[in-house]
Structures are given as structure tokens and as C-alpha cells.
mmCIF file of C-alpha atoms in Angstrom:
data_model
loop_
_atom_site.group_PDB
_atom_site.id
_atom_site.type_symbol
_atom_site.label_atom_id
_atom_site.label_comp_id
_atom_site.label_asym_id
_atom_site.label_seq_id
_atom_site.Cartn_x
_atom_site.Cartn_y
_atom_site.Cartn_z
ATOM 1 C CA MET A 1 -57.043 -208.330 122.374
ATOM 2 C CA VAL A 2 -58.873 -211.608 122.749
ATOM 3 C CA PHE A 3 -56.516 -214.477 123.315
ATOM 4 C CA HIS A 4 -57.382 -217.440 121.144
ATOM 5 C CA TYR A 5 -56.327 -220.860 122.271
ATOM 6 C CA PRO A 6 -55.706 -223.108 119.306
ATOM 7 C CA ASN A 7 -58.599 -225.357 118.461
ATOM 8 C CA GLY A 8 -58.302 -229.037 119.229
ATOM 9 C CA HIS A 9 -56.751 -230.551 116.171
ATOM 10 C CA PRO A 10 -58.417 -233.543 114.541
ATOM 11 C CA SER A 11 -56.461 -236.748 114.916
ATOM 12 C CA HIS A 12 -54.030 -237.227 112.073
ATOM 13 C CA TYR A 13 -54.702 -240.356 110.087
ATOM 14 C CA ASN A 14 -51.299 -239.899 108.469
ATOM 15 C CA GLU A 15 -49.389 -239.944 111.685
ATOM 16 C CA ALA A 16 -51.504 -242.717 113.126
ATOM 17 C CA SER A 17 -51.117 -244.924 110.097
ATOM 18 C CA LYS A 18 -47.427 -244.172 109.766
ATOM 19 C CA GLN A 19 -46.883 -245.153 113.367
ATOM 20 C CA LYS A 20 -48.824 -248.324 112.946
ATOM 21 C CA MET A 21 -47.016 -249.079 109.725
ATOM 22 C CA GLN A 22 -43.678 -248.889 111.407
ATOM 23 C CA GLY A 23 -44.962 -251.334 113.954
ATOM 24 C CA LYS A 24 -43.829 -249.361 116.940
ATOM 25 C CA ASP A 25 -45.274 -246.718 119.140
ATOM 26 C CA LYS A 26 -43.329 -243.558 118.421
ATOM 27 C CA SER A 27 -45.488 -241.375 120.638
ATOM 28 C CA ILE A 28 -43.246 -239.309 122.807
ATOM 29 C CA ASN A 29 -45.228 -236.973 124.975
ATOM 30 C CA PHE A 30 -44.714 -233.406 123.977
ATOM 31 C CA ALA A 31 -43.792 -231.368 127.035
ATOM 32 C CA ASN A 32 -46.040 -233.519 129.225
ATOM 33 C CA ARG A 33 -49.117 -232.515 127.265
ATOM 34 C CA GLY A 34 -49.652 -235.911 125.693
ATOM 35 C CA MET A 35 -48.796 -234.519 122.322
ATOM 36 C CA ARG A 36 -46.290 -235.636 119.727
ATOM 37 C CA PHE A 37 -43.787 -233.170 118.310
ATOM 38 C CA GLU A 38 -45.307 -233.335 114.837
ATOM 39 C CA ASP A 39 -48.754 -232.561 116.245
ATOM 40 C CA ALA A 40 -47.257 -229.581 118.078
ATOM 41 C CA ILE A 41 -45.832 -228.316 114.773
ATOM 42 C CA ASN A 42 -49.151 -228.823 113.010
ATOM 43 C CA GLN A 43 -50.964 -226.896 115.748
ATOM 44 C CA SER A 44 -48.399 -224.119 115.480
ATOM 45 C CA ASN A 45 -48.979 -223.951 111.713
ATOM 46 C CA ASP A 46 -52.735 -223.746 112.320
ATOM 47 C CA TYR A 47 -52.150 -220.964 114.832
ATOM 48 C CA TYR A 48 -49.962 -218.999 112.424
ATOM 49 C CA ARG A 49 -52.488 -219.447 109.603
ATOM 50 C CA ASN A 50 -55.492 -218.546 111.716
ATOM 51 C CA HIS A 51 -53.729 -215.385 112.891
ATOM 52 C CA ASN A 52 -52.625 -214.473 109.359
ATOM 53 C CA LEU A 53 -48.978 -214.623 110.355
ATOM 54 C CA ALA A 54 -47.812 -217.211 107.825
ATOM 55 C CA VAL A 55 -49.185 -219.859 105.474
ATOM 56 C CA ILE A 56 -47.355 -223.110 106.205
ATOM 57 C CA HIS A 57 -48.799 -226.543 105.510
ATOM 58 C CA LYS A 58 -47.658 -230.087 106.059
ATOM 59 C CA LYS A 59 -47.665 -231.927 102.758
ATOM 60 C CA PRO A 60 -49.867 -234.995 102.440
ATOM 61 C CA ILE A 61 -48.025 -238.323 102.527
ATOM 62 C CA PRO A 62 -47.556 -239.539 98.956
ATOM 63 C CA LEU A 63 -49.215 -242.850 98.150
ATOM 64 C CA GLN A 64 -49.047 -245.216 95.225
ATOM 65 C CA ILE A 65 -52.645 -246.034 94.443
ATOM 66 C CA VAL A 66 -53.180 -249.415 92.801
ATOM 67 C CA LYS A 67 -56.882 -250.198 93.064
ATOM 68 C CA VAL A 68 -59.948 -247.994 93.461
ATOM 69 C CA ASP A 69 -63.576 -249.136 93.769
ATOM 70 C CA TYR A 70 -66.457 -246.978 92.526
ATOM 71 C CA PRO A 71 -69.557 -248.061 94.411
ATOM 72 C CA LYS A 72 -72.820 -246.712 92.998
ATOM 73 C CA ARG A 73 -74.139 -243.618 94.751
ATOM 74 C CA SER A 74 -71.202 -243.332 97.140
ATOM 75 C CA ALA A 75 -67.640 -242.071 97.261
ATOM 76 C CA ALA A 76 -64.759 -243.826 95.544
ATOM 77 C CA VAL A 77 -62.882 -246.190 97.876
ATOM 78 C CA ILE A 78 -59.177 -246.881 97.556
ATOM 79 C CA ARG A 79 -58.746 -250.627 98.077
ATOM 80 C CA GLU A 80 -55.038 -251.027 97.480
ATOM 81 C CA ALA A 81 -52.333 -248.422 97.956
ATOM 82 C CA TYR A 82 -48.784 -248.236 99.277
ATOM 83 C CA PHE A 83 -46.761 -245.629 101.109
ATOM 84 C CA LYS A 84 -44.186 -243.920 98.883
ATOM 85 C CA GLU A 85 -41.054 -242.097 99.929
ATOM 86 C CA ALA A 86 -41.502 -238.323 99.780
ATOM 87 C CA SER A 87 -39.156 -236.430 97.471
ATOM 88 C CA THR A 88 -39.236 -233.234 99.519
ATOM 89 C CA THR A 89 -39.356 -232.098 103.130
ATOM 90 C CA ASP A 90 -42.617 -232.233 105.082
ATOM 91 C CA TYR A 91 -43.397 -228.539 105.492
ATOM 92 C CA ASN A 92 -43.318 -225.480 103.273
ATOM 93 C CA GLY A 93 -45.073 -222.186 102.757
ATOM 94 C CA VAL A 94 -44.714 -218.425 102.825
ATOM 95 C CA TYR A 95 -43.875 -215.936 105.588
ATOM 96 C CA LYS A 96 -43.422 -212.194 104.924
ATOM 97 C CA GLY A 97 -42.396 -212.898 101.342
ATOM 98 C CA TYR A 98 -39.916 -215.606 102.356
ATOM 99 C CA TYR A 99 -40.204 -219.152 101.095
ATOM 100 C CA LEU A 100 -39.950 -221.393 104.168
ATOM 101 C CA ASP A 101 -39.090 -225.068 103.877
ATOM 102 C CA PHE A 102 -38.408 -227.359 106.787
ATOM 103 C CA GLU A 103 -38.389 -230.763 108.372
ATOM 104 C CA ALA A 104 -39.245 -231.555 112.006
ATOM 105 C CA LYS A 105 -37.493 -234.427 113.754
ATOM 106 C CA GLU A 106 -37.275 -235.772 117.261
ATOM 107 C CA THR A 107 -34.932 -237.975 119.284
ATOM 108 C CA LYS A 108 -34.953 -239.560 122.728
ATOM 109 C CA ASN A 109 -31.159 -239.123 122.898
ATOM 110 C CA LYS A 110 -29.795 -236.628 125.371
ATOM 111 C CA THR A 111 -26.325 -235.883 124.073
ATOM 112 C CA SER A 112 -26.621 -235.842 120.283
ATOM 113 C CA PHE A 113 -29.030 -235.853 117.349
ATOM 114 C CA PRO A 114 -28.700 -238.966 115.131
ATOM 115 C CA LEU A 115 -28.270 -238.018 111.464
ATOM 116 C CA LYS A 116 -30.108 -241.169 110.381
ATOM 117 C CA ASN A 117 -33.252 -239.163 111.117
ATOM 118 C CA PHE A 118 -32.599 -237.440 107.770
ATOM 119 C CA HIS A 119 -32.565 -238.890 104.293
ATOM 120 C CA GLU A 120 -30.364 -238.065 101.335
ATOM 121 C CA HIS A 121 -33.371 -236.879 99.260
ATOM 122 C CA GLN A 122 -34.344 -234.397 101.987
ATOM 123 C CA ILE A 123 -30.797 -233.027 102.132
ATOM 124 C CA ALA A 124 -30.707 -232.753 98.325
ATOM 125 C CA HIS A 125 -34.100 -230.994 98.327
ATOM 126 C CA MET A 126 -32.899 -228.475 100.931
ATOM 127 C CA GLU A 127 -29.754 -227.805 98.886
ATOM 128 C CA LYS A 128 -31.859 -227.096 95.788
ATOM 129 C CA CYS A 129 -34.183 -224.785 97.732
ATOM 130 C CA MET A 130 -31.271 -222.894 99.269
ATOM 131 C CA GLU A 131 -29.839 -222.352 95.759
ATOM 132 C CA GLN A 132 -33.137 -220.561 95.012
ATOM 133 C CA ASP A 133 -32.749 -218.444 98.158
ATOM 134 C CA GLY A 134 -35.371 -220.350 100.067
ATOM 135 C CA LEU A 135 -35.168 -220.226 103.858
ATOM 136 C CA CYS A 136 -34.546 -223.847 104.840
ATOM 137 C CA PHE A 137 -34.151 -225.247 108.307
ATOM 138 C CA VAL A 138 -34.858 -228.163 110.600
ATOM 139 C CA LEU A 139 -36.658 -228.191 113.906
ATOM 140 C CA LEU A 140 -34.995 -230.625 116.300
ATOM 141 C CA TRP A 141 -36.767 -231.910 119.387
ATOM 142 C CA PHE A 142 -34.900 -233.615 122.207
ATOM 143 C CA SER A 143 -37.891 -235.283 123.861
ATOM 144 C CA SER A 144 -36.036 -236.447 126.975
ATOM 145 C CA LEU A 145 -34.631 -232.984 127.554
ATOM 146 C CA LYS A 146 -37.763 -231.163 126.334
ATOM 147 C CA ARG A 147 -35.539 -228.864 124.311
ATOM 148 C CA CYS A 148 -36.271 -227.595 120.808
ATOM 149 C CA PHE A 149 -33.829 -226.095 118.287
ATOM 150 C CA PHE A 150 -34.055 -224.241 114.984
ATOM 151 C CA LEU A 151 -31.065 -225.240 112.871
ATOM 152 C CA ASP A 152 -30.341 -223.520 109.546
ATOM 153 C CA SER A 153 -30.152 -226.199 106.823
ATOM 154 C CA LYS A 154 -26.770 -224.854 105.710
ATOM 155 C CA GLN A 155 -25.345 -226.132 109.000
ATOM 156 C CA LEU A 156 -27.034 -229.506 108.648
ATOM 157 C CA VAL A 157 -26.000 -229.942 105.008
ATOM 158 C CA TYR A 158 -22.427 -228.931 105.799
ATOM 159 C CA TYR A 159 -22.326 -231.490 108.585
ATOM 160 C CA TRP A 160 -24.055 -234.161 106.473
ATOM 161 C CA ARG A 161 -21.750 -233.678 103.463
ATOM 162 C CA ASN A 162 -18.672 -234.047 105.658
ATOM 163 C CA LYS A 163 -17.934 -237.714 105.079
ATOM 164 C CA GLU A 164 -16.600 -238.262 108.571
ATOM 165 C CA ASN A 165 -19.983 -237.337 110.017
ATOM 166 C CA GLN A 166 -22.194 -239.362 107.722
ATOM 167 C CA LYS A 167 -24.599 -241.687 109.462
ATOM 168 C CA LYS A 168 -23.292 -240.467 112.771
ATOM 169 C CA SER A 169 -24.868 -237.837 114.937
ATOM 170 C CA MET A 170 -24.565 -234.151 115.749
ATOM 171 C CA PRO A 171 -23.506 -233.484 119.358
ATOM 172 C CA ILE A 172 -25.874 -231.283 121.349
ATOM 173 C CA THR A 173 -22.920 -228.996 122.077
ATOM 174 C CA THR A 174 -22.591 -228.323 118.322
ATOM 175 C CA ILE A 175 -26.332 -227.690 118.120
ATOM 176 C CA GLU A 176 -26.287 -225.356 121.109
ATOM 177 C CA LYS A 177 -23.508 -223.388 119.430
ATOM 178 C CA ASN A 178 -25.027 -223.177 115.924
ATOM 179 C CA ALA A 179 -28.806 -223.357 116.395
ATOM 180 C CA ILE A 180 -31.422 -221.068 117.925
ATOM 181 C CA GLU A 181 -33.227 -222.576 120.897
ATOM 182 C CA ILE A 182 -37.020 -222.326 120.845
ATOM 183 C CA GLN A 183 -38.969 -222.213 124.102
ATOM 184 C CA PRO A 184 -42.223 -224.168 123.660
ATOM 185 C CA LYS A 185 -45.330 -222.338 124.853
ATOM 186 C CA ILE A 186 -49.091 -222.675 124.813
ATOM 187 C CA ALA A 187 -49.959 -220.942 121.563
ATOM 188 C CA PRO A 188 -48.295 -221.552 119.293
ATOM 189 C CA ARG A 189 -46.781 -224.663 120.843
ATOM 190 C CA ILE A 190 -43.526 -224.267 118.912
ATOM 191 C CA PRO A 191 -43.077 -220.550 118.155
ATOM 192 C CA TYR A 192 -40.597 -221.254 115.377
ATOM 193 C CA LEU A 193 -41.294 -217.968 113.545
ATOM 194 C CA GLU A 194 -39.569 -216.167 116.425
ATOM 195 C CA ALA A 195 -36.454 -218.179 115.595
ATOM 196 C CA VAL A 196 -36.926 -217.361 111.897
ATOM 197 C CA ASP A 197 -37.062 -213.632 112.747
ATOM 198 C CA GLN A 198 -33.953 -213.943 114.921
ATOM 199 C CA TYR A 199 -32.176 -215.802 112.126
ATOM 200 C CA LEU A 200 -33.124 -213.143 109.541
ATOM 201 C CA GLN A 201 -31.987 -210.323 111.827
ATOM 202 C CA ALA A 202 -28.620 -211.997 112.383
ATOM 203 C CA LYS A 203 -28.279 -212.510 108.624
ATOM 204 C CA GLU A 204 -29.007 -208.852 107.908
ATOM 205 C CA LYS A 205 -26.292 -207.759 110.326
ATOM 206 C CA ASN A 206 -23.649 -209.854 108.553
ATOM 207 C CA MET B 1 -24.434 -226.137 75.649
ATOM 208 C CA VAL B 2 -25.988 -229.572 75.494
ATOM 209 C CA PHE B 3 -29.714 -229.414 74.994
ATOM 210 C CA HIS B 4 -31.535 -231.745 77.371
ATOM 211 C CA TYR B 5 -34.937 -233.042 76.419
ATOM 212 C CA PRO B 6 -37.046 -233.746 79.478
ATOM 213 C CA ASN B 7 -37.102 -237.348 80.522
ATOM 214 C CA GLY B 8 -40.249 -239.374 79.944
ATOM 215 C CA HIS B 9 -42.313 -238.879 83.043
ATOM 216 C CA PRO B 10 -43.748 -241.919 84.839
ATOM 217 C CA SER B 11 -47.500 -242.184 84.606
ATOM 218 C CA HIS B 12 -49.208 -240.378 87.440
ATOM 219 C CA TYR B 13 -51.260 -242.650 89.599
ATOM 220 C CA ASN B 14 -52.916 -239.595 91.094
ATOM 221 C CA GLU B 15 -54.187 -238.305 87.811
ATOM 222 C CA ALA B 16 -55.177 -241.743 86.602
ATOM 223 C CA SER B 17 -57.092 -242.568 89.741
ATOM 224 C CA LYS B 18 -58.708 -239.145 89.920
ATOM 225 C CA GLN B 19 -59.895 -239.513 86.353
ATOM 226 C CA LYS B 20 -61.248 -242.954 87.027
ATOM 227 C CA MET B 21 -62.843 -241.741 90.221
ATOM 228 C CA GLN B 22 -64.710 -239.061 88.408
ATOM 229 C CA GLY B 23 -65.906 -241.697 86.007
ATOM 230 C CA LYS B 24 -65.071 -239.720 82.919
ATOM 231 C CA ASP B 25 -62.131 -239.424 80.641
ATOM 232 C CA LYS B 26 -60.759 -235.927 81.130
ATOM 233 C CA SER B 27 -57.823 -236.468 78.801
ATOM 234 C CA ILE B 28 -57.552 -233.541 76.465
ATOM 235 C CA ASN B 29 -54.551 -233.883 74.225
ATOM 236 C CA PHE B 30 -51.965 -231.309 75.038
ATOM 237 C CA ALA B 31 -50.971 -229.503 71.866
ATOM 238 C CA ASN B 32 -51.416 -232.700 69.833
ATOM 239 C CA ARG B 33 -48.755 -234.514 71.801
ATOM 240 C CA GLY B 34 -51.155 -236.850 73.569
ATOM 241 C CA MET B 35 -50.449 -235.135 76.831
ATOM 242 C CA ARG B 36 -52.767 -233.631 79.402
ATOM 243 C CA PHE B 37 -52.205 -230.077 80.644
ATOM 244 C CA GLU B 38 -51.354 -231.240 84.148
ATOM 245 C CA ASP B 39 -48.744 -233.642 82.796
ATOM 246 C CA ALA B 40 -47.268 -230.777 80.764
ATOM 247 C CA ILE B 41 -46.990 -228.700 83.957
ATOM 248 C CA ASN B 42 -45.410 -231.587 85.839
ATOM 249 C CA GLN B 43 -42.862 -232.070 83.050
ATOM 250 C CA SER B 44 -42.120 -228.351 83.123
ATOM 251 C CA ASN B 45 -41.546 -228.530 86.874
ATOM 252 C CA ASP B 46 -39.184 -231.480 86.360
ATOM 253 C CA TYR B 47 -37.358 -229.502 83.689
ATOM 254 C CA TYR B 48 -36.984 -226.462 85.942
ATOM 255 C CA ARG B 49 -35.804 -228.624 88.848
ATOM 256 C CA ASN B 50 -33.343 -230.632 86.765
ATOM 257 C CA HIS B 51 -31.863 -227.417 85.382
ATOM 258 C CA ASN B 52 -31.667 -225.793 88.843
ATOM 259 C CA LEU B 53 -33.968 -222.980 87.739
ATOM 260 C CA ALA B 54 -36.688 -223.423 90.369
ATOM 261 C CA VAL B 55 -37.954 -225.979 92.894
ATOM 262 C CA ILE B 56 -41.676 -226.447 92.283
ATOM 263 C CA HIS B 57 -43.594 -229.595 93.209
ATOM 264 C CA LYS B 58 -47.146 -230.779 92.803
ATOM 265 C CA LYS B 59 -48.531 -231.698 96.199
ATOM 266 C CA PRO B 60 -49.706 -235.263 96.746
ATOM 267 C CA ILE B 61 -53.480 -235.742 96.795
ATOM 268 C CA PRO B 62 -54.623 -235.859 100.423
ATOM 269 C CA LEU B 63 -56.293 -239.096 101.465
ATOM 270 C CA GLN B 64 -58.222 -240.175 104.512
ATOM 271 C CA ILE B 65 -56.737 -243.528 105.445
ATOM 272 C CA VAL B 66 -59.108 -245.830 107.310
ATOM 273 C CA LYS B 67 -57.575 -249.297 107.215
ATOM 274 C CA VAL B 68 -54.019 -250.513 106.782
ATOM 275 C CA ASP B 69 -52.809 -254.128 106.664
ATOM 276 C CA TYR B 70 -49.346 -255.104 107.874
ATOM 277 C CA PRO B 71 -48.446 -258.367 106.181
ATOM 278 C CA LYS B 72 -45.408 -260.114 107.601
ATOM 279 C CA ARG B 73 -42.180 -259.475 105.716
ATOM 280 C CA SER B 74 -43.753 -257.094 103.189
ATOM 281 C CA ALA B 75 -44.806 -253.492 102.873
ATOM 282 C CA ALA B 76 -47.884 -252.088 104.602
ATOM 283 C CA VAL B 77 -50.967 -252.098 102.356
ATOM 284 C CA ILE B 78 -53.697 -249.496 102.603
ATOM 285 C CA ARG B 79 -56.986 -251.369 102.294
ATOM 286 C CA GLU B 80 -59.477 -248.552 102.793
ATOM 287 C CA ALA B 81 -58.963 -244.880 102.079
ATOM 288 C CA TYR B 82 -60.933 -241.978 100.639
ATOM 289 C CA PHE B 83 -60.078 -238.914 98.602
ATOM 290 C CA LYS B 84 -60.150 -235.707 100.655
ATOM 291 C CA GLU B 85 -60.536 -232.166 99.411
ATOM 292 C CA ALA B 86 -57.226 -230.308 99.349
ATOM 293 C CA SER B 87 -57.015 -227.170 101.493
ATOM 294 C CA THR B 88 -54.445 -225.488 99.263
ATOM 295 C CA THR B 89 -53.556 -225.101 95.611
ATOM 296 C CA ASP B 90 -51.805 -227.918 93.761
ATOM 297 C CA TYR B 91 -48.370 -226.403 93.186
ATOM 298 C CA ASN B 92 -45.885 -224.426 95.225
ATOM 299 C CA GLY B 93 -42.188 -223.874 95.610
ATOM 300 C CA VAL B 94 -39.360 -221.391 95.337
ATOM 301 C CA TYR B 95 -37.910 -219.397 92.441
ATOM 302 C CA LYS B 96 -35.128 -216.811 92.902
ATOM 303 C CA GLY B 97 -36.230 -216.197 96.477
ATOM 304 C CA TYR B 98 -39.895 -215.839 95.537
ATOM 305 C CA TYR B 99 -42.554 -218.093 96.995
ATOM 306 C CA LEU B 100 -44.587 -219.355 94.025
ATOM 307 C CA ASP B 101 -48.062 -220.808 94.498
ATOM 308 C CA PHE B 102 -50.369 -221.752 91.682
ATOM 309 C CA GLU B 103 -53.180 -223.817 90.292
ATOM 310 C CA ALA B 104 -53.399 -225.157 86.726
ATOM 311 C CA LYS B 105 -56.806 -225.527 85.089
ATOM 312 C CA GLU B 106 -58.110 -226.299 81.640
ATOM 313 C CA THR B 107 -61.311 -225.812 79.683
ATOM 314 C CA LYS B 108 -62.667 -226.935 76.321
ATOM 315 C CA ASN B 109 -64.553 -223.621 76.043
ATOM 316 C CA LYS B 110 -63.402 -221.181 73.399
ATOM 317 C CA THR B 111 -64.795 -217.867 74.552
ATOM 318 C CA SER B 112 -64.492 -217.885 78.343
ATOM 319 C CA PHE B 113 -63.017 -219.681 81.348
ATOM 320 C CA PRO B 114 -65.672 -221.138 83.713
ATOM 321 C CA LEU B 115 -65.071 -220.041 87.309
ATOM 322 C CA LYS B 116 -66.509 -223.330 88.597
ATOM 323 C CA ASN B 117 -63.057 -224.723 87.843
ATOM 324 C CA PHE B 118 -61.968 -223.015 91.055
ATOM 325 C CA HIS B 119 -63.066 -223.650 94.611
ATOM 326 C CA GLU B 120 -63.599 -221.240 97.469
ATOM 327 C CA HIS B 121 -60.838 -222.857 99.570
ATOM 328 C CA GLN B 122 -58.338 -222.334 96.735
ATOM 329 C CA ILE B 123 -59.315 -218.673 96.420
ATOM 330 C CA ALA B 124 -59.059 -218.240 100.203
ATOM 331 C CA HIS B 125 -55.647 -219.949 100.211
ATOM 332 C CA MET B 126 -54.380 -217.642 97.444
ATOM 333 C CA GLU B 127 -55.630 -214.599 99.371
ATOM 334 C CA LYS B 128 -53.739 -215.729 102.469
ATOM 335 C CA CYS B 129 -50.551 -216.351 100.482
ATOM 336 C CA MET B 130 -50.785 -212.952 98.779
ATOM 337 C CA GLU B 131 -51.092 -211.311 102.209
ATOM 338 C CA GLN B 132 -47.694 -212.886 102.961
ATOM 339 C CA ASP B 133 -46.279 -211.497 99.688
ATOM 340 C CA GLY B 134 -46.323 -214.843 97.946
ATOM 341 C CA LEU B 135 -46.446 -214.787 94.148
ATOM 342 C CA CYS B 136 -49.767 -216.459 93.344
ATOM 343 C CA PHE B 137 -51.200 -217.151 89.939
ATOM 344 C CA VAL B 138 -53.222 -219.549 87.826
ATOM 345 C CA LEU B 139 -52.256 -221.200 84.578
ATOM 346 C CA LEU B 140 -55.262 -221.384 82.265
ATOM 347 C CA TRP B 141 -55.321 -223.742 79.305
ATOM 348 C CA PHE B 142 -57.883 -223.388 76.545
ATOM 349 C CA SER B 143 -57.517 -226.853 75.064
ATOM 350 C CA SER B 144 -59.627 -226.191 71.966
ATOM 351 C CA LEU B 145 -57.656 -223.058 71.173
ATOM 352 C CA LYS B 146 -54.326 -224.465 72.378
ATOM 353 C CA ARG B 147 -53.717 -221.211 74.216
ATOM 354 C CA CYS B 148 -52.182 -220.879 77.657
ATOM 355 C CA PHE B 149 -52.338 -217.899 80.023
ATOM 356 C CA PHE B 150 -50.614 -216.820 83.228
ATOM 357 C CA LEU B 151 -53.137 -214.877 85.303
ATOM 358 C CA ASP B 152 -52.091 -213.103 88.504
ATOM 359 C CA SER B 153 -54.302 -214.391 91.358
ATOM 360 C CA LYS B 154 -55.167 -210.810 92.298
ATOM 361 C CA GLN B 155 -57.122 -210.572 89.062
ATOM 362 C CA LEU B 156 -58.851 -213.889 89.635
ATOM 363 C CA VAL B 157 -59.713 -213.121 93.253
ATOM 364 C CA TYR B 158 -61.030 -209.694 92.335
ATOM 365 C CA TYR B 159 -63.227 -211.240 89.672
ATOM 366 C CA TRP B 160 -64.324 -214.106 91.962
ATOM 367 C CA ARG B 161 -65.205 -211.819 94.887
ATOM 368 C CA ASN B 162 -67.396 -209.652 92.640
ATOM 369 C CA LYS B 163 -70.753 -211.208 93.381
ATOM 370 C CA GLU B 164 -72.071 -210.639 89.912
ATOM 371 C CA ASN B 165 -69.372 -212.885 88.498
ATOM 372 C CA GLN B 166 -69.643 -215.744 90.936
ATOM 373 C CA LYS B 167 -70.108 -219.145 89.389
ATOM 374 C CA LYS B 168 -69.997 -217.550 85.976
ATOM 375 C CA SER B 169 -67.010 -217.372 83.728
ATOM 376 C CA MET B 170 -64.227 -215.003 82.726
ATOM 377 C CA PRO B 171 -64.402 -213.936 79.062
ATOM 378 C CA ILE B 172 -61.294 -214.651 77.034
ATOM 379 C CA THR B 173 -61.202 -210.960 76.086
ATOM 380 C CA THR B 174 -60.741 -210.112 79.794
ATOM 381 C CA ILE B 175 -58.031 -212.756 80.059
ATOM 382 C CA GLU B 176 -56.232 -211.505 76.948
ATOM 383 C CA LYS B 177 -56.224 -208.020 78.458
ATOM 384 C CA ASN B 178 -55.083 -208.953 81.982
ATOM 385 C CA ALA B 179 -53.032 -212.124 81.631
ATOM 386 C CA ILE B 180 -49.685 -212.982 80.053
ATOM 387 C CA GLU B 181 -49.922 -215.479 77.215
ATOM 388 C CA ILE B 182 -47.482 -218.398 77.352
ATOM 389 C CA GLN B 183 -46.326 -220.078 74.139
ATOM 390 C CA PRO B 184 -45.981 -223.826 74.782
ATOM 391 C CA LYS B 185 -42.714 -225.322 73.576
ATOM 392 C CA ILE B 186 -40.770 -228.575 73.733
ATOM 393 C CA ALA B 187 -38.773 -228.080 76.909
ATOM 394 C CA PRO B 188 -40.192 -226.960 79.173
ATOM 395 C CA ARG B 189 -43.640 -227.644 77.741
ATOM 396 C CA ILE B 190 -45.171 -224.686 79.564
ATOM 397 C CA PRO B 191 -42.426 -222.100 80.104
ATOM 398 C CA TYR B 192 -44.365 -220.364 82.842
ATOM 399 C CA LEU B 193 -41.264 -218.919 84.528
ATOM 400 C CA GLU B 194 -40.899 -216.612 81.519
ATOM 401 C CA ALA B 195 -44.341 -215.222 82.363
ATOM 402 C CA VAL B 196 -43.307 -214.940 86.021
ATOM 403 C CA ASP B 197 -40.229 -212.910 84.971
ATOM 404 C CA GLN B 198 -42.361 -210.694 82.744
ATOM 405 C CA TYR B 199 -44.843 -210.196 85.586
ATOM 406 C CA LEU B 200 -42.067 -209.264 88.051
ATOM 407 C CA GLN B 201 -40.509 -206.808 85.586
ATOM 408 C CA ALA B 202 -43.856 -205.089 85.034
ATOM 409 C CA LYS B 203 -44.367 -204.932 88.802
ATOM 410 C CA GLU B 204 -40.958 -203.325 89.347
ATOM 411 C CA LYS B 205 -41.730 -200.615 86.822
ATOM 412 C CA ASN B 206 -44.906 -199.615 88.646
#
């Protein structure tokens, strides 16, 4: 079998503009490869798609378009638009008949994952998807530790809805106990479908 | 049981700008209610979401952002951006554990549905999703006839991949034979989940 390395991914205007917008450099090197976590996820999605293993896409960032110019004989140009808050999670798609829906987040912290990384509308969206038997989860990246976890959204929602925990953070010990650790590799960078398989197997047993 | 009428839906900047961009008014009244087909689908999705029946969203239109301004003390403004071609279909989500993926298209024609309404990348995307056991379909609206059909993507892809049919159109007689007709109503406007149920029941029998 020929081993395909993932193609170099074009630079993401979305990420770049979002970073700039927030006025701070959020680039945390991904496993010393000069790559951000989100880029690693996008490359993994490309890998899975190109190998016909799953069809997962990142959704475009929603924008409120206010003004568009229509120059003669050339493409329409958006001249005024604003970033809008998304009403869903960033990623969804299909894998072996399962509806997958997830969010990928990173922290520089070493001992816990701050819950402020998530928003109420994302939690509400995951709850609605789980009601429809969607497979919802979050991928958590501890950039300082270079450790990645697959956490079932049920765990996150349970933790989030517990008032004592709100706006606090989830200790890494809790994550280690309840999540599935993912070992980053070359291709795909974040082999999260292995964690999905492991999760489904454990679910079948119960 | 209290009967909820769907809320008035905010005007869609995407649709408005896309229409303007194309320099022509594509507004075809939806069943004499002054509504476009796409708006009717969006309202139906809202209805299904609000009633916890399914979680289906229209994806934001992807844009290539070139220039963003960061005025002090106010939101970032996109000053130059271009419309990009989407690499997927417009709608996806989850219903009773099924991954749903679809495209909604309309025609003024009365006797056939022009295949130029679809693009190769949409067909390829549907093929990939079907390989993963996703439930893929198209919603076809004959605006002059006020008739709506649910057509399994397998049928569309089969027709599309037949070289003789390419860039031609699918006769309404073929659609009547192979698709499930949907009767528009008040809420949801396009009760396409009824067609999905009917399709799943027929599939189970075979």
C-alpha cells in the first residue's frame, strides 16, 4: 500500500483573520511542527476524506454581509461585513452511518481545561444533537503538555450544567479519568476516529 | 397541545447578497406566500429544531477574506472578501440517529428539472456521504407547478453519471416515478421529514 502524506493545506483565511481580529497571536505550535491545533484537525479531516474513511468538514465562519460591490466584468467584492457568532459547533459530518459533531479547543494550562473555552450556544447545540442520537464530543488540546483528549459531550454537558462548575475549569485528572487520550501522529495528525471507534466499542459493551 | 406557528425568520443576508451578486432577482414566490423556496426550507429547519424533531442547519456561505479593519473600541470590519464555491451541499444535520445531507433547488420549468442546477462537487460530496451511509437527498421545487419532491441522491447521482444525461434535465415523469412528493403546509412549510420517514420505511421493507 502506498503511504500518502497529507498534502500541504492552504493557509486558512478564517483562522488568520480570526486571530488578527482578536488582536493577539493565538498560534501555539502543534507538537513542534509549527502547526496550530485547528490546522491539525483540518488536515486530519482532509486525510479522512481523501481516504474515504469519513466526511467531516469545518463549517465556514458566519458573516453578516452589509455591502457588496459589483464591478463590471469581475467578481463581486464584499466591502463591509462583520463576524457573527456561530449557532453550532465547528465540525460535523458522517462516519460509518454515525452523525459526528464536535468542537476542538486548546489551552496552555497544564492542570485543567478552562470551561470559558465553550459557549452556552455550543453546549445547547450538543444537547440537541445528542437528543437525536448524534455522536457529539470535544477534542481538547493541552498545548504545553502536548496531550490530546476525546471527551464525550455528555461528560462536558454534565460538568457544564453543574452550577458549581460553571465558568470554572475541568481538572486534567477528571479528563484523564473520563476521556480517551489521542496520540498525535503524522497522518492523520489527530487520529480522532480511533477514539470514536474505542468510544463506540465501550458503548456497545454496556 | 398548543400549536406553534413558526416565528418570523430574520431576512437572510446570504440570500439577499447572493441574489444581488448574481445581478438578477431570483425571488419566486413560494406557494403564493411571498416566500422563496430556500426561506421555506430554513423555516422548516427552524420548526424542526424548535420542536426537538431534528437538528438541521444551512451552512454559512464560504468567503475568502482578504482585508479586515480593526477600529479601536468597535468590532472588526471585513473590508474586502470574495464569495467562494462551497465544497459540500447546503444543509446537513442529524435526525433520529441518521446523518441527513441535502441540497434544495428550484426551477420555473414545468416538464423537467435542469441538471445544471447541480454542480459536480455537490454530486461528488453526496457520493462520499452515501459511502459512509449518510442519508442524502435533494428537495426539488417546481415553482410554476407549486410541486415539491424528495429525491434520493442515489437516483440523482445515477442519472448524473449517465453520460447521455449530463447537462440535460430530468423529466418530471421520471421524478414522479422515483421521488416522494411533499405537500407544502403551514408549519413546517416543507415537511420533508415525512418524506424521510417514508423513504426509510420503504428501505426497511426491501
